[in-house]
């Protein structure tokens, strides 16, 4: 990672008040969010169902921040064009769901989106080796996907370090997703992550601007 790069904070709207989703997105944008993270679940790859196309499309008009859809779905190839159509800018797919991962990542890029390669905590990192160079970012999961508000799995730090080694000098970024809060965001950065997904760690606060500032102050940006 280029250390001059700013840390990006990506609120996961799964933890927001979904009855007021548009307002919640505007509020986190005002608080300084960089990216809006949407968790897409199909009840098959993960044991939960979340949101889909009409919701993403309806809130596309409230902000110009990039939309990042994290596809926790089987057979994601069937839906790549639809995510582009509803306004997604970044799209991550799980290595566990993609038998032809290079084709999938390249199709996402052809559609004009940034391509993310996500991996579950229990999957061998060596499974990324043949695909890493096609990804714009790698998503290291620090919980088993399916639910917000789960406990952070500390093995993620070593996994980030390992992925950072594999990336070498290329510009591929590392997103960490699951259980990130102000007390561990600094350690995630130190391990090599530069895109921080934060769900309950932000939305459970009553003051998003203060919490966002406190998250940023817990990273190296505080000393720049
Ligand atoms: C887990 C999701 C995460 C999650 C993050 O399946 O991919 O994005 O919603 O939420 P917190 O920060 O609450 O773990
Ligand atoms: Zn996610």
PDB file of N, CA, C and O in Angstrom, residues 1 117-120 123-129 132 135-141 155-170 172-176 191-194:
ATOM      1  N   UNK A   1       0.852  -1.202   0.000  1.00  0.00           N
ATOM      2  CA  UNK A   1       0.000   0.000   0.000  1.00  0.00           C
ATOM      3  C   UNK A   1       0.877   1.237   0.000  1.00  0.00           C
ATOM      4  O   UNK A   1       1.857   1.309   0.707  1.00  0.00           O
ATOM      5  N   UNK A 117     -12.094  -8.822  -4.537  1.00  0.00           N
ATOM      6  CA  UNK A 117     -11.969 -10.261  -4.351  1.00  0.00           C
ATOM      7  C   UNK A 117     -12.063 -10.529  -2.852  1.00  0.00           C
ATOM      8  O   UNK A 117     -11.158 -10.156  -2.097  1.00  0.00           O
ATOM      9  N   UNK A 118     -13.187 -11.113  -2.424  1.00  0.00           N
ATOM     10  CA  UNK A 118     -13.424 -11.304  -0.988  1.00  0.00           C
ATOM     11  C   UNK A 118     -13.132 -12.745  -0.580  1.00  0.00           C
ATOM     12  O   UNK A 118     -13.328 -13.677  -1.374  1.00  0.00           O
ATOM     13  N   UNK A 119     -12.671 -12.892   0.656  1.00  0.00           N
ATOM     14  CA  UNK A 119     -12.350 -14.241   1.147  1.00  0.00           C
ATOM     15  C   UNK A 119     -12.803 -14.407   2.600  1.00  0.00           C
ATOM     16  O   UNK A 119     -12.601 -13.523   3.434  1.00  0.00           O
ATOM     17  N   UNK A 120     -13.435 -15.544   2.851  1.00  0.00           N
ATOM     18  CA  UNK A 120     -13.925 -15.866   4.197  1.00  0.00           C
ATOM     19  C   UNK A 120     -12.764 -16.151   5.150  1.00  0.00           C
ATOM     20  O   UNK A 120     -11.697 -16.612   4.715  1.00  0.00           O
ATOM     21  N   UNK A 123     -11.097 -19.680   4.661  1.00  0.00           N
ATOM     22  CA  UNK A 123     -10.596 -20.142   3.360  1.00  0.00           C
ATOM     23  C   UNK A 123      -9.102 -19.883   3.243  1.00  0.00           C
ATOM     24  O   UNK A 123      -8.606 -18.847   3.711  1.00  0.00           O
ATOM     25  N   UNK A 124      -8.417 -20.818   2.588  1.00  0.00           N
ATOM     26  CA  UNK A 124      -6.956 -20.699   2.461  1.00  0.00           C
ATOM     27  C   UNK A 124      -6.596 -19.503   1.594  1.00  0.00           C
ATOM     28  O   UNK A 124      -7.145 -19.323   0.502  1.00  0.00           O
ATOM     29  N   UNK A 125      -5.652 -18.701   2.071  1.00  0.00           N
ATOM     30  CA  UNK A 125      -5.256 -17.507   1.309  1.00  0.00           C
ATOM     31  C   UNK A 125      -4.600 -17.871  -0.014  1.00  0.00           C
ATOM     32  O   UNK A 125      -4.613 -17.081  -0.955  1.00  0.00           O
ATOM     33  N   UNK A 126      -4.052 -19.094  -0.093  1.00  0.00           N
ATOM     34  CA  UNK A 126      -3.426 -19.496  -1.355  1.00  0.00           C
ATOM     35  C   UNK A 126      -4.447 -19.548  -2.491  1.00  0.00           C
ATOM     36  O   UNK A 126      -4.087 -19.459  -3.654  1.00  0.00           O
ATOM     37  N   UNK A 127      -5.751 -19.641  -2.137  1.00  0.00           N
ATOM     38  CA  UNK A 127      -6.772 -19.686  -3.201  1.00  0.00           C
ATOM     39  C   UNK A 127      -6.847 -18.348  -3.943  1.00  0.00           C
ATOM     40  O   UNK A 127      -7.449 -18.259  -5.008  1.00  0.00           O
ATOM     41  N   UNK A 128      -6.237 -17.303  -3.374  1.00  0.00           N
ATOM     42  CA  UNK A 128      -6.259 -15.989  -4.039  1.00  0.00           C
ATOM     43  C   UNK A 128      -5.159 -15.859  -5.092  1.00  0.00           C
ATOM     44  O   UNK A 128      -5.203 -14.952  -5.928  1.00  0.00           O
ATOM     45  N   UNK A 129      -4.164 -16.750  -5.030  1.00  0.00           N
ATOM     46  CA  UNK A 129      -2.944 -16.526  -5.802  1.00  0.00           C
ATOM     47  C   UNK A 129      -3.178 -16.314  -7.299  1.00  0.00           C
ATOM     48  O   UNK A 129      -2.558 -15.459  -7.903  1.00  0.00           O
ATOM     49  N   UNK A 132      -5.351 -12.618  -7.720  1.00  0.00           N
ATOM     50  CA  UNK A 132      -5.004 -11.341  -7.099  1.00  0.00           C
ATOM     51  C   UNK A 132      -4.709 -10.244  -8.116  1.00  0.00           C
ATOM     52  O   UNK A 132      -5.128  -9.103  -7.959  1.00  0.00           O
ATOM     53  N   UNK A 135      -7.624  -8.192  -9.417  1.00  0.00           N
ATOM     54  CA  UNK A 135      -8.502  -7.478  -8.476  1.00  0.00           C
ATOM     55  C   UNK A 135      -7.992  -6.058  -8.214  1.00  0.00           C
ATOM     56  O   UNK A 135      -6.789  -5.828  -8.139  1.00  0.00           O
ATOM     57  N   UNK A 136      -8.919  -5.110  -8.066  1.00  0.00           N
ATOM     58  CA  UNK A 136      -8.539  -3.763  -7.627  1.00  0.00           C
ATOM     59  C   UNK A 136      -8.382  -3.730  -6.113  1.00  0.00           C
ATOM     60  O   UNK A 136      -7.653  -2.916  -5.582  1.00  0.00           O
ATOM     61  N   UNK A 137      -9.145  -4.595  -5.431  1.00  0.00           N
ATOM     62  CA  UNK A 137      -9.008  -4.662  -3.979  1.00  0.00           C
ATOM     63  C   UNK A 137      -9.358  -6.065  -3.500  1.00  0.00           C
ATOM     64  O   UNK A 137     -10.107  -6.794  -4.147  1.00  0.00           O
ATOM     65  N   UNK A 138      -8.731  -6.437  -2.391  1.00  0.00           N
ATOM     66  CA  UNK A 138      -9.004  -7.733  -1.762  1.00  0.00           C
ATOM     67  C   UNK A 138      -9.781  -7.440  -0.479  1.00  0.00           C
ATOM     68  O   UNK A 138      -9.442  -6.514   0.255  1.00  0.00           O
ATOM     69  N   UNK A 139     -10.847  -8.203  -0.246  1.00  0.00           N
ATOM     70  CA  UNK A 139     -11.651  -8.020   0.975  1.00  0.00           C
ATOM     71  C   UNK A 139     -11.326  -9.155   1.938  1.00  0.00           C
ATOM     72  O   UNK A 139     -11.689 -10.315   1.696  1.00  0.00           O
ATOM     73  N   UNK A 140     -10.611  -8.820   2.994  1.00  0.00           N
ATOM     74  CA  UNK A 140     -10.298  -9.819   4.011  1.00  0.00           C
ATOM     75  C   UNK A 140     -11.436  -9.769   5.034  1.00  0.00           C
ATOM     76  O   UNK A 140     -11.620  -8.771   5.730  1.00  0.00           O
ATOM     77  N   UNK A 141     -12.193 -10.851   5.102  1.00  0.00           N
ATOM     78  CA  UNK A 141     -13.308 -10.903   6.053  1.00  0.00           C
ATOM     79  C   UNK A 141     -12.753 -11.185   7.451  1.00  0.00           C
ATOM     80  O   UNK A 141     -11.960 -12.114   7.642  1.00  0.00           O
ATOM     81  N   UNK A 155      -7.451 -13.328  13.976  1.00  0.00           N
ATOM     82  CA  UNK A 155      -6.587 -13.960  12.969  1.00  0.00           C
ATOM     83  C   UNK A 155      -6.545 -13.120  11.697  1.00  0.00           C
ATOM     84  O   UNK A 155      -5.643 -13.278  10.853  1.00  0.00           O
ATOM     85  N   UNK A 156      -7.500 -12.206  11.557  1.00  0.00           N
ATOM     86  CA  UNK A 156      -7.537 -11.346  10.366  1.00  0.00           C
ATOM     87  C   UNK A 156      -6.263 -10.505  10.230  1.00  0.00           C
ATOM     88  O   UNK A 156      -5.840 -10.209   9.109  1.00  0.00           O
ATOM     89  N   UNK A 157      -5.648 -10.140  11.357  1.00  0.00           N
ATOM     90  CA  UNK A 157      -4.437  -9.307  11.244  1.00  0.00           C
ATOM     91  C   UNK A 157      -3.343 -10.031  10.450  1.00  0.00           C
ATOM     92  O   UNK A 157      -2.744  -9.461   9.544  1.00  0.00           O
ATOM     93  N   UNK A 158      -3.086 -11.288  10.826  1.00  0.00           N
ATOM     94  CA  UNK A 158      -2.053 -12.043  10.114  1.00  0.00           C
ATOM     95  C   UNK A 158      -2.450 -12.261   8.664  1.00  0.00           C
ATOM     96  O   UNK A 158      -1.617 -12.268   7.766  1.00  0.00           O
ATOM     97  N   UNK A 159      -3.752 -12.464   8.453  1.00  0.00           N
ATOM     98  CA  UNK A 159      -4.217 -12.695   7.078  1.00  0.00           C
ATOM     99  C   UNK A 159      -4.013 -11.422   6.238  1.00  0.00           C
ATOM    100  O   UNK A 159      -3.629 -11.501   5.071  1.00  0.00           O
ATOM    101  N   UNK A 160      -4.247 -10.272   6.823  1.00  0.00           N
ATOM    102  CA  UNK A 160      -4.008  -9.025   6.075  1.00  0.00           C
ATOM    103  C   UNK A 160      -2.525  -8.895   5.740  1.00  0.00           C
ATOM    104  O   UNK A 160      -2.149  -8.575   4.611  1.00  0.00           O
ATOM    105  N   UNK A 161      -1.682  -9.184   6.739  1.00  0.00           N
ATOM    106  CA  UNK A 161      -0.229  -9.087   6.498  1.00  0.00           C
ATOM    107  C   UNK A 161       0.188 -10.012   5.356  1.00  0.00           C
ATOM    108  O   UNK A 161       0.983  -9.643   4.493  1.00  0.00           O
ATOM    109  N   UNK A 162      -0.393 -11.197   5.367  1.00  0.00           N
ATOM    110  CA  UNK A 162      -0.069 -12.186   4.321  1.00  0.00           C
ATOM    111  C   UNK A 162      -0.529 -11.684   2.941  1.00  0.00           C
ATOM    112  O   UNK A 162       0.206 -11.770   1.957  1.00  0.00           O
ATOM    113  N   UNK A 163      -1.739 -11.140   2.885  1.00  0.00           N
ATOM    114  CA  UNK A 163      -2.250 -10.624   1.609  1.00  0.00           C
ATOM    115  C   UNK A 163      -1.383  -9.442   1.166  1.00  0.00           C
ATOM    116  O   UNK A 163      -1.041  -9.315  -0.005  1.00  0.00           O
ATOM    117  N   UNK A 164      -1.007  -8.602   2.095  1.00  0.00           N
ATOM    118  CA  UNK A 164      -0.158  -7.440   1.765  1.00  0.00           C
ATOM    119  C   UNK A 164       1.158  -7.913   1.145  1.00  0.00           C
ATOM    120  O   UNK A 164       1.638  -7.349   0.172  1.00  0.00           O
ATOM    121  N   UNK A 165       1.711  -9.011   1.675  1.00  0.00           N
ATOM    122  CA  UNK A 165       2.946  -9.574   1.110  1.00  0.00           C
ATOM    123  C   UNK A 165       2.712 -10.042  -0.318  1.00  0.00           C
ATOM    124  O   UNK A 165       3.514  -9.816  -1.211  1.00  0.00           O
ATOM    125  N   UNK A 166       1.596 -10.726  -0.512  1.00  0.00           N
ATOM    126  CA  UNK A 166       1.285 -11.253  -1.849  1.00  0.00           C
ATOM    127  C   UNK A 166       1.104 -10.109  -2.850  1.00  0.00           C
ATOM    128  O   UNK A 166       1.439 -10.232  -4.019  1.00  0.00           O
ATOM    129  N   UNK A 167       0.545  -8.990  -2.403  1.00  0.00           N
ATOM    130  CA  UNK A 167       0.286  -7.857  -3.292  1.00  0.00           C
ATOM    131  C   UNK A 167       1.596  -7.216  -3.746  1.00  0.00           C
ATOM    132  O   UNK A 167       1.702  -6.747  -4.874  1.00  0.00           O
ATOM    133  N   UNK A 168       2.594  -7.238  -2.840  1.00  0.00           N
ATOM    134  CA  UNK A 168       3.901  -6.676  -3.200  1.00  0.00           C
ATOM    135  C   UNK A 168       3.781  -5.204  -3.546  1.00  0.00           C
ATOM    136  O   UNK A 168       3.175  -4.434  -2.810  1.00  0.00           O
ATOM    137  N   UNK A 169       4.311  -4.839  -4.711  1.00  0.00           N
ATOM    138  CA  UNK A 169       4.348  -3.408  -5.050  1.00  0.00           C
ATOM    139  C   UNK A 169       3.133  -2.963  -5.865  1.00  0.00           C
ATOM    140  O   UNK A 169       3.049  -1.809  -6.258  1.00  0.00           O
ATOM    141  N   UNK A 170       2.221  -3.859  -6.139  1.00  0.00           N
ATOM    142  CA  UNK A 170       1.075  -3.438  -6.963  1.00  0.00           C
ATOM    143  C   UNK A 170       0.114  -2.572  -6.143  1.00  0.00           C
ATOM    144  O   UNK A 170       0.211  -2.486  -4.923  1.00  0.00           O
ATOM    145  N   UNK A 172      -3.032  -2.756  -5.590  1.00  0.00           N
ATOM    146  CA  UNK A 172      -4.230  -3.395  -5.038  1.00  0.00           C
ATOM    147  C   UNK A 172      -4.441  -2.967  -3.587  1.00  0.00           C
ATOM    148  O   UNK A 172      -3.506  -2.961  -2.789  1.00  0.00           O
ATOM    149  N   UNK A 173      -5.671  -2.601  -3.261  1.00  0.00           N
ATOM    150  CA  UNK A 173      -5.962  -2.162  -1.898  1.00  0.00           C
ATOM    151  C   UNK A 173      -6.522  -3.327  -1.075  1.00  0.00           C
ATOM    152  O   UNK A 173      -6.912  -4.355  -1.642  1.00  0.00           O
ATOM    153  N   UNK A 174      -6.536  -3.151   0.234  1.00  0.00           N
ATOM    154  CA  UNK A 174      -7.091  -4.194   1.106  1.00  0.00           C
ATOM    155  C   UNK A 174      -8.227  -3.601   1.930  1.00  0.00           C
ATOM    156  O   UNK A 174      -8.040  -2.620   2.663  1.00  0.00           O
ATOM    157  N   UNK A 175      -9.384  -4.218   1.779  1.00  0.00           N
ATOM    158  CA  UNK A 175     -10.548  -3.838   2.580  1.00  0.00           C
ATOM    159  C   UNK A 175     -10.694  -4.851   3.703  1.00  0.00           C
ATOM    160  O   UNK A 175     -10.576  -6.049   3.458  1.00  0.00           O
ATOM    161  N   UNK A 176     -10.947  -4.364   4.902  1.00  0.00           N
ATOM    162  CA  UNK A 176     -11.253  -5.289   5.990  1.00  0.00           C
ATOM    163  C   UNK A 176     -12.716  -5.102   6.354  1.00  0.00           C
ATOM    164  O   UNK A 176     -13.214  -3.979   6.427  1.00  0.00           O
ATOM    165  N   UNK A 191      -1.640  -3.550  10.109  1.00  0.00           N
ATOM    166  CA  UNK A 191      -1.448  -4.838   9.432  1.00  0.00           C
ATOM    167  C   UNK A 191      -1.427  -4.660   7.910  1.00  0.00           C
ATOM    168  O   UNK A 191      -0.874  -5.483   7.186  1.00  0.00           O
ATOM    169  N   UNK A 192      -2.035  -3.576   7.418  1.00  0.00           N
ATOM    170  CA  UNK A 192      -1.974  -3.325   5.968  1.00  0.00           C
ATOM    171  C   UNK A 192      -3.294  -3.043   5.289  1.00  0.00           C
ATOM    172  O   UNK A 192      -3.342  -2.899   4.069  1.00  0.00           O
ATOM    173  N   UNK A 193      -4.380  -2.935   6.049  1.00  0.00           N
ATOM    174  CA  UNK A 193      -5.680  -2.623   5.425  1.00  0.00           C
ATOM    175  C   UNK A 193      -5.786  -1.124   5.190  1.00  0.00           C
ATOM    176  O   UNK A 193      -5.265  -0.330   5.980  1.00  0.00           O
ATOM    177  N   UNK A 194      -6.441  -0.717   4.107  1.00  0.00           N
ATOM    178  CA  UNK A 194      -6.619   0.718   3.888  1.00  0.00           C
ATOM    179  C   UNK A 194      -8.058   1.105   3.533  1.00  0.00           C
ATOM    180  O   UNK A 194      -8.343   2.272   3.308  1.00  0.00           O
TER     181      UNK A 194
END
